CSV table of C-alpha atoms in Angstrom, one decimal:
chain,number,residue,atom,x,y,z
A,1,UNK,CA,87.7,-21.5,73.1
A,2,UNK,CA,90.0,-23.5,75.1
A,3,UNK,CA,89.0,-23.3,78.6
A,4,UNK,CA,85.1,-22.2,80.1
A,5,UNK,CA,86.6,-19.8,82.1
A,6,UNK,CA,85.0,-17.1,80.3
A,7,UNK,CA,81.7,-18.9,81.2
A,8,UNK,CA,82.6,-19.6,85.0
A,9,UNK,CA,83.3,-16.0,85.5
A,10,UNK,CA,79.1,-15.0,83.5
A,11,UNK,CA,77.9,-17.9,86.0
A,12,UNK,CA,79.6,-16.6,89.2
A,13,UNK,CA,79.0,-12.9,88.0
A,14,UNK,CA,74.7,-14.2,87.5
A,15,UNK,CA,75.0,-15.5,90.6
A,16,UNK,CA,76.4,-12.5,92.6
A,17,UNK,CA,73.8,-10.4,90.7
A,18,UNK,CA,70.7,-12.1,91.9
A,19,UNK,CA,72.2,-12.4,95.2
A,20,UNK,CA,72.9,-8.9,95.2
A,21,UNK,CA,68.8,-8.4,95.0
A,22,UNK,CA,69.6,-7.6,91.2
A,23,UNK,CA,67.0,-10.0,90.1
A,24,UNK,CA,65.4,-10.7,93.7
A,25,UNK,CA,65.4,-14.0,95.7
A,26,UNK,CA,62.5,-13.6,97.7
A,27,UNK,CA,60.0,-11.9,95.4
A,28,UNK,CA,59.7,-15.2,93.5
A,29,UNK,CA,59.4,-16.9,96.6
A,30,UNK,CA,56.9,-14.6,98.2
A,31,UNK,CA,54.6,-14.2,94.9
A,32,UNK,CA,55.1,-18.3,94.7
A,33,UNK,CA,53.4,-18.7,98.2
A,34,UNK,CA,51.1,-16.0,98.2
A,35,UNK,CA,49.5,-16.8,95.0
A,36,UNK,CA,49.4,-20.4,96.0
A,37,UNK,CA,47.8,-19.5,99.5
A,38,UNK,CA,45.5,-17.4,98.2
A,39,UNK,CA,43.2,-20.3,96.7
A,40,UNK,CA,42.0,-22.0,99.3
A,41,UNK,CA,40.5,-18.8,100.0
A,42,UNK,CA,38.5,-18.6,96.9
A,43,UNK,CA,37.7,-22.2,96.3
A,44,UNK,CA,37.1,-23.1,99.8
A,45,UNK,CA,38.9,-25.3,102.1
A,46,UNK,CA,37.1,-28.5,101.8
A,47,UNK,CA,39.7,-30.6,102.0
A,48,UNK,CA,38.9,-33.4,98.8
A,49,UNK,CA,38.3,-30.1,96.9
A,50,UNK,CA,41.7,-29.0,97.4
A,51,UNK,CA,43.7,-31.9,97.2
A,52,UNK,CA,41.9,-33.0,93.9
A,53,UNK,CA,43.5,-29.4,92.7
A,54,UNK,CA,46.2,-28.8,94.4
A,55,UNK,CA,49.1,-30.2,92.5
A,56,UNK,CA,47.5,-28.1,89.0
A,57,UNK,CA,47.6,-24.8,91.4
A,58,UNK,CA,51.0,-25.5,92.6
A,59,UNK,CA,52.5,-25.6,88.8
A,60,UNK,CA,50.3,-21.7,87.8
A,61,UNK,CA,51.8,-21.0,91.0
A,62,UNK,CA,55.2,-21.9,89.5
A,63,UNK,CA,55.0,-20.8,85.9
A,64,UNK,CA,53.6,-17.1,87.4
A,65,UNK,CA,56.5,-16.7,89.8
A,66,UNK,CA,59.3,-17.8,87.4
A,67,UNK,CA,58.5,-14.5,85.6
A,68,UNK,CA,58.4,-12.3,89.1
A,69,UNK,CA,61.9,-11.2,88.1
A,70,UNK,CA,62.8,-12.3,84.8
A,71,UNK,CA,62.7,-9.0,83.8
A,72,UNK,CA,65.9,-7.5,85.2
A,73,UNK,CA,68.1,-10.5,84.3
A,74,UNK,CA,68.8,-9.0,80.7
A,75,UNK,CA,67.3,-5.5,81.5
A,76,UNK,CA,70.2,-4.8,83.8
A,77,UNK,CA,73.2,-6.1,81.7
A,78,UNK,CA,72.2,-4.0,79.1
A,79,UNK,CA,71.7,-0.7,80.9
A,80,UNK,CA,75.2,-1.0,82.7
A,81,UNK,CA,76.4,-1.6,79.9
A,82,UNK,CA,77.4,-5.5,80.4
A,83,UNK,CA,75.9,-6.6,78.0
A,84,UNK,CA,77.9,-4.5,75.2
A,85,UNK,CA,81.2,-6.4,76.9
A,86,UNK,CA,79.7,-9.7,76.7
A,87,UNK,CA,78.5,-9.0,72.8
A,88,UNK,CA,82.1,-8.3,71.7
A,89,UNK,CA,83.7,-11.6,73.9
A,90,UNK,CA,85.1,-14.5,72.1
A,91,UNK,CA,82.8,-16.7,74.1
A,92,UNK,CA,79.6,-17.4,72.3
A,93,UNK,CA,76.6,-15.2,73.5
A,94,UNK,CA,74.1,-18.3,73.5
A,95,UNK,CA,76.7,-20.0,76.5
A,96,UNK,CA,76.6,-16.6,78.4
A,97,UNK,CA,73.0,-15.8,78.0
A,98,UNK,CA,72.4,-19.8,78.9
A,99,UNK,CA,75.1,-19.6,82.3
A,100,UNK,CA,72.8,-16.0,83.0
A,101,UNK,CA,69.1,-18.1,82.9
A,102,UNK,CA,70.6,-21.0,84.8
A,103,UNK,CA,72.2,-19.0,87.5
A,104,UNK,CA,69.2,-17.1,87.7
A,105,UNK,CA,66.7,-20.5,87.9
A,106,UNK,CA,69.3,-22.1,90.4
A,107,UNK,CA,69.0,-18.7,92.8
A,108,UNK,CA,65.1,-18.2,92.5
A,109,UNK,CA,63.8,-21.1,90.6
A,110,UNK,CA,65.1,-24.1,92.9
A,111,UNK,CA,63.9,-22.4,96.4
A,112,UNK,CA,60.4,-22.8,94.4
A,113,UNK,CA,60.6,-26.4,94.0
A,114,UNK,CA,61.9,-26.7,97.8
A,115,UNK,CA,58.8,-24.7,98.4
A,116,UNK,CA,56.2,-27.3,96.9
A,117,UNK,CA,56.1,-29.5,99.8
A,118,UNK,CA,55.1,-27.8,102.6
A,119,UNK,CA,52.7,-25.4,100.1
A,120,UNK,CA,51.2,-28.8,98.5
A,121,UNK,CA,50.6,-30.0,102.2
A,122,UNK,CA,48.4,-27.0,103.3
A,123,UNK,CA,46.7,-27.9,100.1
A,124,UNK,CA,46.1,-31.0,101.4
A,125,UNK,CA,48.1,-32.6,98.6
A,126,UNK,CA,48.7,-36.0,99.4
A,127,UNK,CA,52.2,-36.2,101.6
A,128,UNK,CA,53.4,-39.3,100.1
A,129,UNK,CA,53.1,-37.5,96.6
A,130,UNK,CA,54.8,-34.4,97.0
A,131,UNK,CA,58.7,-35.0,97.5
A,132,UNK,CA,58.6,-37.4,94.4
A,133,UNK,CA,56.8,-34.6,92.9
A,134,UNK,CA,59.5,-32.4,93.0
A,135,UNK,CA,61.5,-33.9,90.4
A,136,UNK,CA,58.8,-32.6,88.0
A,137,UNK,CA,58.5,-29.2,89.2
A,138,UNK,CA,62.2,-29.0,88.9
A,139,UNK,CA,62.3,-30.1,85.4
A,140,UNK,CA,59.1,-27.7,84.6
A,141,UNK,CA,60.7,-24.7,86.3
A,142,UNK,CA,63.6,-25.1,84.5
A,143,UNK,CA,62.0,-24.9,81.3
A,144,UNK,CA,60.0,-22.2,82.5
A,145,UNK,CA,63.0,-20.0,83.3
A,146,UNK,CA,64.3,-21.0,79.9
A,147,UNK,CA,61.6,-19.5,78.1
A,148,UNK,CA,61.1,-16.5,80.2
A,149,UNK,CA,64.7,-16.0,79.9
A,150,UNK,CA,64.1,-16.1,75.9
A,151,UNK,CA,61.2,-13.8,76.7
A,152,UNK,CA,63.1,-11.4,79.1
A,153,UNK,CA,66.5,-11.2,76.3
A,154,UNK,CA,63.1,-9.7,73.6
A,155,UNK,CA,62.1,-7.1,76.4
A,156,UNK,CA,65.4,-6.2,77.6
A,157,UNK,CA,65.3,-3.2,75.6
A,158,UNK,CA,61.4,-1.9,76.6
A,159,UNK,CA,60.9,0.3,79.8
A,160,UNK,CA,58.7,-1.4,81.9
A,161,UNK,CA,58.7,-5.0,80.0
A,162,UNK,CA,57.0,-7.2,82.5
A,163,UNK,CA,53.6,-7.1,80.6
A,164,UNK,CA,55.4,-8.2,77.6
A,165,UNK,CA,57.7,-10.7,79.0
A,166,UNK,CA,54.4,-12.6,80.3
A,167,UNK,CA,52.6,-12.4,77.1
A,168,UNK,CA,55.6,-13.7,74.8
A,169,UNK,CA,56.3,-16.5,77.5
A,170,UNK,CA,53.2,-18.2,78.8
A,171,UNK,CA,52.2,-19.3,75.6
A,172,UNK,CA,55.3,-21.0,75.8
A,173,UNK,CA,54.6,-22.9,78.9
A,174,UNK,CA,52.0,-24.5,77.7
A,175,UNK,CA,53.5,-28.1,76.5
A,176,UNK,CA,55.5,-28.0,80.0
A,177,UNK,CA,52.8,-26.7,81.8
A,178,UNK,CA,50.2,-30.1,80.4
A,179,UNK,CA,52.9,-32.9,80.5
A,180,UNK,CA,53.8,-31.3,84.2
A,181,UNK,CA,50.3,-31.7,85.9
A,182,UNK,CA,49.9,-35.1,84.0
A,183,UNK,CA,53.3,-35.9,85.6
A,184,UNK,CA,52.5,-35.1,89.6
A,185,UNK,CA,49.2,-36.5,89.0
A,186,UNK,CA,50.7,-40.2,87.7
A,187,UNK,CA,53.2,-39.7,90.3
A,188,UNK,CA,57.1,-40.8,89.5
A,189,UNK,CA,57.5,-43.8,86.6
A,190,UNK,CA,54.7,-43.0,84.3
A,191,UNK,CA,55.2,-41.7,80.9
A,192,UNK,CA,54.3,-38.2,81.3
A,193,UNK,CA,57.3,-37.7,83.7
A,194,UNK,CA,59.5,-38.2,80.3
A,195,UNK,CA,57.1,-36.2,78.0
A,196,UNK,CA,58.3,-33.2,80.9
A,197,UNK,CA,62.0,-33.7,80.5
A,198,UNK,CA,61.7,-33.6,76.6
A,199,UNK,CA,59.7,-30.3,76.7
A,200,UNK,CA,62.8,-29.1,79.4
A,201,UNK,CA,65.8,-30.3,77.2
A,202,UNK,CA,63.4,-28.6,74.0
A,203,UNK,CA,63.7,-25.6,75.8
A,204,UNK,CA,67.4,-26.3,76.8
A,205,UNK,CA,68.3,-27.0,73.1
A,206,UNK,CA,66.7,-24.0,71.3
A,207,UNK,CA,66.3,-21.2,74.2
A,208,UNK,CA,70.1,-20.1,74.8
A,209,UNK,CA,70.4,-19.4,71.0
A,210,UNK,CA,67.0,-17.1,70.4
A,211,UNK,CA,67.8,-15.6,74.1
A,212,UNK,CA,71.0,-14.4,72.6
A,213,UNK,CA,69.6,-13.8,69.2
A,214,UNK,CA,67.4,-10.9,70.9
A,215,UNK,CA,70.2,-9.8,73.0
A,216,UNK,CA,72.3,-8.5,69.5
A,217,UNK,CA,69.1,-7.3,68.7
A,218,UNK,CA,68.8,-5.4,71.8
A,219,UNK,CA,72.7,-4.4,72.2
A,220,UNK,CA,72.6,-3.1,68.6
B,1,UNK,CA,103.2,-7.6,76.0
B,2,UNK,CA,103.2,-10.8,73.9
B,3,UNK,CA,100.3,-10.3,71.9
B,4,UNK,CA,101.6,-7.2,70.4
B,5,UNK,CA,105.4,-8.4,69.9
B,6,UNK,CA,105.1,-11.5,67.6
B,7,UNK,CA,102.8,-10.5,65.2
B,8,UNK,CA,102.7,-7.1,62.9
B,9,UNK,CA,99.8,-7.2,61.4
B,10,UNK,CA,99.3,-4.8,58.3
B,11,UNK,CA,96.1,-3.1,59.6
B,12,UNK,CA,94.6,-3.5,63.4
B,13,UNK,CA,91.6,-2.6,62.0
B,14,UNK,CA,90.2,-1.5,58.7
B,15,UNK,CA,86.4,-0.7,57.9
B,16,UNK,CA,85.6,0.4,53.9
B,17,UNK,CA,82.1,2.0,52.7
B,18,UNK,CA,80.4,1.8,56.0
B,19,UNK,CA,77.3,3.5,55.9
B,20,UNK,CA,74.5,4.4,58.5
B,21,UNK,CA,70.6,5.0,58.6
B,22,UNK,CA,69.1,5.9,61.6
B,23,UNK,CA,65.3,6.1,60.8
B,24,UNK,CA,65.0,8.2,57.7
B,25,UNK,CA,68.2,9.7,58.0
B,26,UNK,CA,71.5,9.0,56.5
B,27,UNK,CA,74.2,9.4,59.4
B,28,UNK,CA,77.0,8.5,57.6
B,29,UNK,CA,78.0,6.9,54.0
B,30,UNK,CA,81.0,5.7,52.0
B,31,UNK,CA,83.6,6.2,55.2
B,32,UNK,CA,86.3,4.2,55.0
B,33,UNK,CA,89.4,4.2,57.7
B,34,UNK,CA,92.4,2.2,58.2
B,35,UNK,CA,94.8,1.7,61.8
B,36,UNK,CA,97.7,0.9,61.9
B,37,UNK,CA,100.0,0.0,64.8
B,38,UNK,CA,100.8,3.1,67.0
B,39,UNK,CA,97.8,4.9,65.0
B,40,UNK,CA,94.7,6.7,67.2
B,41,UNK,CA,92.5,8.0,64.9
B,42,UNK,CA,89.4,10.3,66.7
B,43,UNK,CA,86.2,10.3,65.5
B,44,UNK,CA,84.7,13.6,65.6
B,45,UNK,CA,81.1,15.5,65.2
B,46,UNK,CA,78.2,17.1,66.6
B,47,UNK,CA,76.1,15.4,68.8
B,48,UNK,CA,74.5,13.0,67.2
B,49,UNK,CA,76.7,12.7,64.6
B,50,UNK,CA,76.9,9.2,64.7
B,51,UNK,CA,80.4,8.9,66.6
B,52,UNK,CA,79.2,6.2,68.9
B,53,UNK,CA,77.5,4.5,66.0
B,54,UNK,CA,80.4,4.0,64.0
B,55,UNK,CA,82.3,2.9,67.0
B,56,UNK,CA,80.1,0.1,67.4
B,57,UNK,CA,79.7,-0.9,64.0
B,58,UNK,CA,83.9,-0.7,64.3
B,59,UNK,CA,83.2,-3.0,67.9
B,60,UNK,CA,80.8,-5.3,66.3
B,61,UNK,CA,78.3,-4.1,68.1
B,62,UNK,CA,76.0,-2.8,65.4
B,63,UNK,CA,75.7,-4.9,62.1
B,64,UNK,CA,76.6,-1.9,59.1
B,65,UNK,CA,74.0,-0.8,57.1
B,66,UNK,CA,76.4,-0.9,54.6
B,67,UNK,CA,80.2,-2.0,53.9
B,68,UNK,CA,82.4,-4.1,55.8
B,69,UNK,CA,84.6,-3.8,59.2
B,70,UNK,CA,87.5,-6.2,58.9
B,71,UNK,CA,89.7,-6.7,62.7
B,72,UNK,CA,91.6,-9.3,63.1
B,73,UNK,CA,93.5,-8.1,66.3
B,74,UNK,CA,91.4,-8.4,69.8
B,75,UNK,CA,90.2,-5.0,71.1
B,76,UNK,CA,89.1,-3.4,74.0
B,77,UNK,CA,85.9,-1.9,74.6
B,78,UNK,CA,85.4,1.4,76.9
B,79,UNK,CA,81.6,2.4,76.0
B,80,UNK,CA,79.5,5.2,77.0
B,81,UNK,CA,78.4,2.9,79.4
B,82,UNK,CA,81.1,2.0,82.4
B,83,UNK,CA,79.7,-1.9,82.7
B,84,UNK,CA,80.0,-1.2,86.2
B,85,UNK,CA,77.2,-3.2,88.2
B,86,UNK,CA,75.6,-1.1,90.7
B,87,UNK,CA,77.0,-3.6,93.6
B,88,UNK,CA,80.0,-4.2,91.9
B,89,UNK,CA,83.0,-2.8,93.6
B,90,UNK,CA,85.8,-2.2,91.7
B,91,UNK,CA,88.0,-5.0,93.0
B,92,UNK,CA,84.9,-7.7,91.7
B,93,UNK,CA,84.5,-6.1,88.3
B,94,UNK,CA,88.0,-6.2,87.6
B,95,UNK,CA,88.7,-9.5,89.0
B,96,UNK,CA,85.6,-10.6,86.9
B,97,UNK,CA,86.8,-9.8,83.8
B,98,UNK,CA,90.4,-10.5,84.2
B,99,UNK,CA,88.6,-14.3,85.0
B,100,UNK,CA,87.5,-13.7,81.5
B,101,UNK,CA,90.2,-12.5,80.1
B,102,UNK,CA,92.4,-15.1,82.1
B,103,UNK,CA,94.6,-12.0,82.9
B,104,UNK,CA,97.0,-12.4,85.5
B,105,UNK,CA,97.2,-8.4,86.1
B,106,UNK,CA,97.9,-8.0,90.2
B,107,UNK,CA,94.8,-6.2,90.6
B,108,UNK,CA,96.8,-3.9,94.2
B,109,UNK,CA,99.1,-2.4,91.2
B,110,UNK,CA,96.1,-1.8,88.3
B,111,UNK,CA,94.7,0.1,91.3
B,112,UNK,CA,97.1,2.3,92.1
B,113,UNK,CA,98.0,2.7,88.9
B,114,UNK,CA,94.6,4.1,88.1
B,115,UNK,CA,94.3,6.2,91.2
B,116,UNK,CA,91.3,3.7,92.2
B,117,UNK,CA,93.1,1.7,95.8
B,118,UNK,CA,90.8,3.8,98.4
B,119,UNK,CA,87.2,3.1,96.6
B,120,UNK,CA,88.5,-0.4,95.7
B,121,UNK,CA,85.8,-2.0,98.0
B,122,UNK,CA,83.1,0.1,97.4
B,123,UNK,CA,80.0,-0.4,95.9
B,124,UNK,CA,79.8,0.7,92.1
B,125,UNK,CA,76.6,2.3,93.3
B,126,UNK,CA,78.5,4.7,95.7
B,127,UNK,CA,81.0,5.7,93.5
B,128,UNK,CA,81.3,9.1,91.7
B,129,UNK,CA,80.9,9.3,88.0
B,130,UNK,CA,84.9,9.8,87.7
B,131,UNK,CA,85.6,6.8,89.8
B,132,UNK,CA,83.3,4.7,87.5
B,133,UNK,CA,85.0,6.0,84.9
B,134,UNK,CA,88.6,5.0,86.0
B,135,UNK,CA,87.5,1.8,87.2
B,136,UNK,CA,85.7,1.1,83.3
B,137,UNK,CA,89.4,2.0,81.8
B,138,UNK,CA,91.4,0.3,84.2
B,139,UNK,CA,89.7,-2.7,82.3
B,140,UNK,CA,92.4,-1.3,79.7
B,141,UNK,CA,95.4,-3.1,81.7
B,142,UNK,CA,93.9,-6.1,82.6
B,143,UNK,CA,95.0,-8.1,78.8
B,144,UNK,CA,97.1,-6.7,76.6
B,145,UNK,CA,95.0,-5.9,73.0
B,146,UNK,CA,96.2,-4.2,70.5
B,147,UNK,CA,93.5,-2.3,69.4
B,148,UNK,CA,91.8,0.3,71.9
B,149,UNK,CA,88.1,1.2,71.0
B,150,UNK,CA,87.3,4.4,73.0
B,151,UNK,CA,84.0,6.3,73.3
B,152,UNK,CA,84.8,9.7,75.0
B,153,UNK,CA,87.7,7.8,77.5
B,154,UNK,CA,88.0,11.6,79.3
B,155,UNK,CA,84.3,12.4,80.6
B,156,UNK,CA,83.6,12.2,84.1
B,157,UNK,CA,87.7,12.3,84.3
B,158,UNK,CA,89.8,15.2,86.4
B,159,UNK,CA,92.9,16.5,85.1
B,160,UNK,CA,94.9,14.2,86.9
B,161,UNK,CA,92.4,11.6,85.3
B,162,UNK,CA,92.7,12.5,81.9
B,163,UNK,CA,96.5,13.1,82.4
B,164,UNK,CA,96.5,9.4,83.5
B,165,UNK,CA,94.1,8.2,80.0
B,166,UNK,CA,96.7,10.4,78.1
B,167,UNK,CA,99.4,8.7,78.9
B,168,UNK,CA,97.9,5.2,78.6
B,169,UNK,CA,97.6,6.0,75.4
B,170,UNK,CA,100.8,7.3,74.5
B,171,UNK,CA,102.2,4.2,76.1
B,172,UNK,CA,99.7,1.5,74.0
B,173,UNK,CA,100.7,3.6,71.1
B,174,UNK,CA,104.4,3.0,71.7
B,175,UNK,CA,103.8,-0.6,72.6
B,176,UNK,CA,102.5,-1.2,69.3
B,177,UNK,CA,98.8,-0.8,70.1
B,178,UNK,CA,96.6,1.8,68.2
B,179,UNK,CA,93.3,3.7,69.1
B,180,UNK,CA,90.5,5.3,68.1
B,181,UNK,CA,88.4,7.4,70.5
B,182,UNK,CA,85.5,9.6,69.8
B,183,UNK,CA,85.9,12.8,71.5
B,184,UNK,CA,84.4,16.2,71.9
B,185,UNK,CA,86.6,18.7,73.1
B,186,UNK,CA,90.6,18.7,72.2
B,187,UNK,CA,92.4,15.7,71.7
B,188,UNK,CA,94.8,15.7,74.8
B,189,UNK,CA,97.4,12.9,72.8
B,190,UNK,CA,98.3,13.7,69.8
B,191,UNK,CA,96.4,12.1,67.1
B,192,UNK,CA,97.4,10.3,64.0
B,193,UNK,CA,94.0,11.0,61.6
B,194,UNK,CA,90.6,12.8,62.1
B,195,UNK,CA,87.3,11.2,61.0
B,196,UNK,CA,84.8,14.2,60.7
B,197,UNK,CA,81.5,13.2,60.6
């Protein structure tokens, strides 16, 4: 392969897609709130209550919505027909299916983190903590849309995969999902922050290839 | 149509004992089939048959149950499927895979070429199935490959659609490209070889 051209053109044409309402921008974004919203209600608003919780409920929050939509991202390549194109390129599925997930994460995945803030303050996070914070759920939701990715490439091929997609991938989560909430609650410089970004570039390493492993599988 | 020119490869394409289970049942076994430049060969049978399967075994697509699919040209893939998004319009899917392709093809002229310049901006959703169908083969002119893998090119297609398919054909062939199409009804080019299955 001499130039990523091929792999510009699978970014851009991810990125039109989800824009497009393909994979949705604002589902994401309105499960992400809603669910986070929604436990004040339940575990009352007494404010030391919340904030003692508040950064764990932001990253369920963020592991449940990073799956609102991963079920289309494959789903629809391979119904069009796309996906058969891609199979027979040059360009290594694993780059493609890898330039889909990231597209994907950078249209719904990075309003999320954007979204922590202002969610973290009505639940009565501590201000100062949240915008540092970021950095981790940034890291965590990319790792999260690696591995739902992975789990959306197995269901691509099932009617109605969403179920599936959250049983194969939450069990995934978990490492992310523990070094994460140690990571807002030691705030930025503590060792768990690093312990994050090694479960992220884990996911980064071995994702793209068993992503497009299933996608043969499905395409075949 | 440099591709083509500077090398004459003995075979675009040559597949030996492929074989095919669906399930429990044997689709196909021991076929064999060789192209050659200027060659289309059309794969033929019920439905069912297993004509799309041995396209894509002949693609890559699907791994052979059995025997071997050598290629060693490029080819072109026109599916069942169009791999037309639904909010694609013509002019983005073919200006995304010529960015793949790195084709230089002046999209105005594939256009009108294929009949395509007044649903050029229109979303794949909105178009009719023939439309789809032009816009999936115009795909065909974007980079010149020498072999053409075609699973039934003329559906959806008016006459003057499969007139226009016909003579892509004829002109690949004579270009030193070669085909093979699975088709139901009569072959509107004149074929080189039959695979009955």
């Amino acid at each position: 392969m001499k130039t990523p051209s091929p792999l510009r053109a699978a970014f851009r044409q991810a990125l039109g897609e989800a824009w497009a309402g393909g994979a949705g921008v604002l589902l994401p974004i309105g499960f992400f709130a809603g669910a986070a919203m929604l436990v004040p209600f339940t575990v009352g608003s007494e404010a030391s209550q919340l904030s003692s919780i508040g950064t764990g409920i932001l990253w369920v929050a963020l592991a449940l919505a990073s799956l609102v939509s991963m079920e289309r991202v494959f789903q629809a390549d391979l119904e069009d027909g796309v996906l058969e194109l891609w199979a027979q390129e040059e360009t290594p599925l694993f780059l493609v299916a890898a330039a889909k997930i990231i597209a994907h994460w950078l249209v719904s995945g990075l309003p999320l983190v954007l979204l922590t803030p202002p969610i973290g303050i009505a639940l009565q996070v501590d201000p100062g903590a949240l915008v540092p914070a970021m950095l981790a759920y940034g890291l965590g939701g990319l790792a999260f849309f690696l591995w739902g990715g992975v789990a959306g490439a197995l269901a691509a091929s099932v009617a109605r995969g969403g179920l599936l997609i959250s049983l194969l991938a939450l069990p995934l989560f978990v490492p992310t999902a523990i070094f994460g909430a140690l990571a807002t609650l030691e705030g930025p410089g503590g060792p768990s922050l690093l312990f994050l970004a090694a479960t992220t570039l884990f996911a980064l390493s071995i994702a793209p290839f068993a992503a497009s492993a299933a996608l043969r599988l499905a395409v075949d | 149509m440099p591709e083509n020119a500077h090398m004459t490869p003995e075979f675009l394409i040559r597949a030996a004992g492929l074989g095919a289970i669906r399930g429990e049942r044997v689709l196909f076994s021991d076929l064999s089939l060789e192209v050659k430049v200027g060659e289309a060969l059309v794969l033929r049978g019920a439905n069912g048959a297993g004509k799309s399967t041995l396209l894509r075994m002949l693609g890559g697509l699907s791994r052979p149950d059995s025997g071997t699919v050598e290629r060693p040209v490029r080819h072109h893939w026109i599916g069942h499927r169009n791999g037309l998004k639904p909010h694609e319009t013509p002019r983005a899917h073919l200006t995304h895979w010529g960015r793949v392709w790195g084709s230089s093809a002046e999209m105005k002229e594939i256009a009108g070429q294929m009949g395509i310049e007044r649903p050029f901006d229109v979303a794949g959703r909105l178009l009719s199935a023939g439309q789809k169908r032009r816009t999936a083969i115009a795909r065909l002119l974007l980079a010149d490959r020498p072999l053409w893998l075609l699973d039934e090119p003329f559906s959806a297609l008016d006459t003057q659609g499969k007139a226009l398919v016909t003579g892509l054909i004829d002109q690949h062939r004579a270009s030193g490209g070669a085909v093979i199409a699975a088709l139901h009804g009569e072959a509107p080019f004149e074929a080189s070889g039959e695979v009955q299955l």
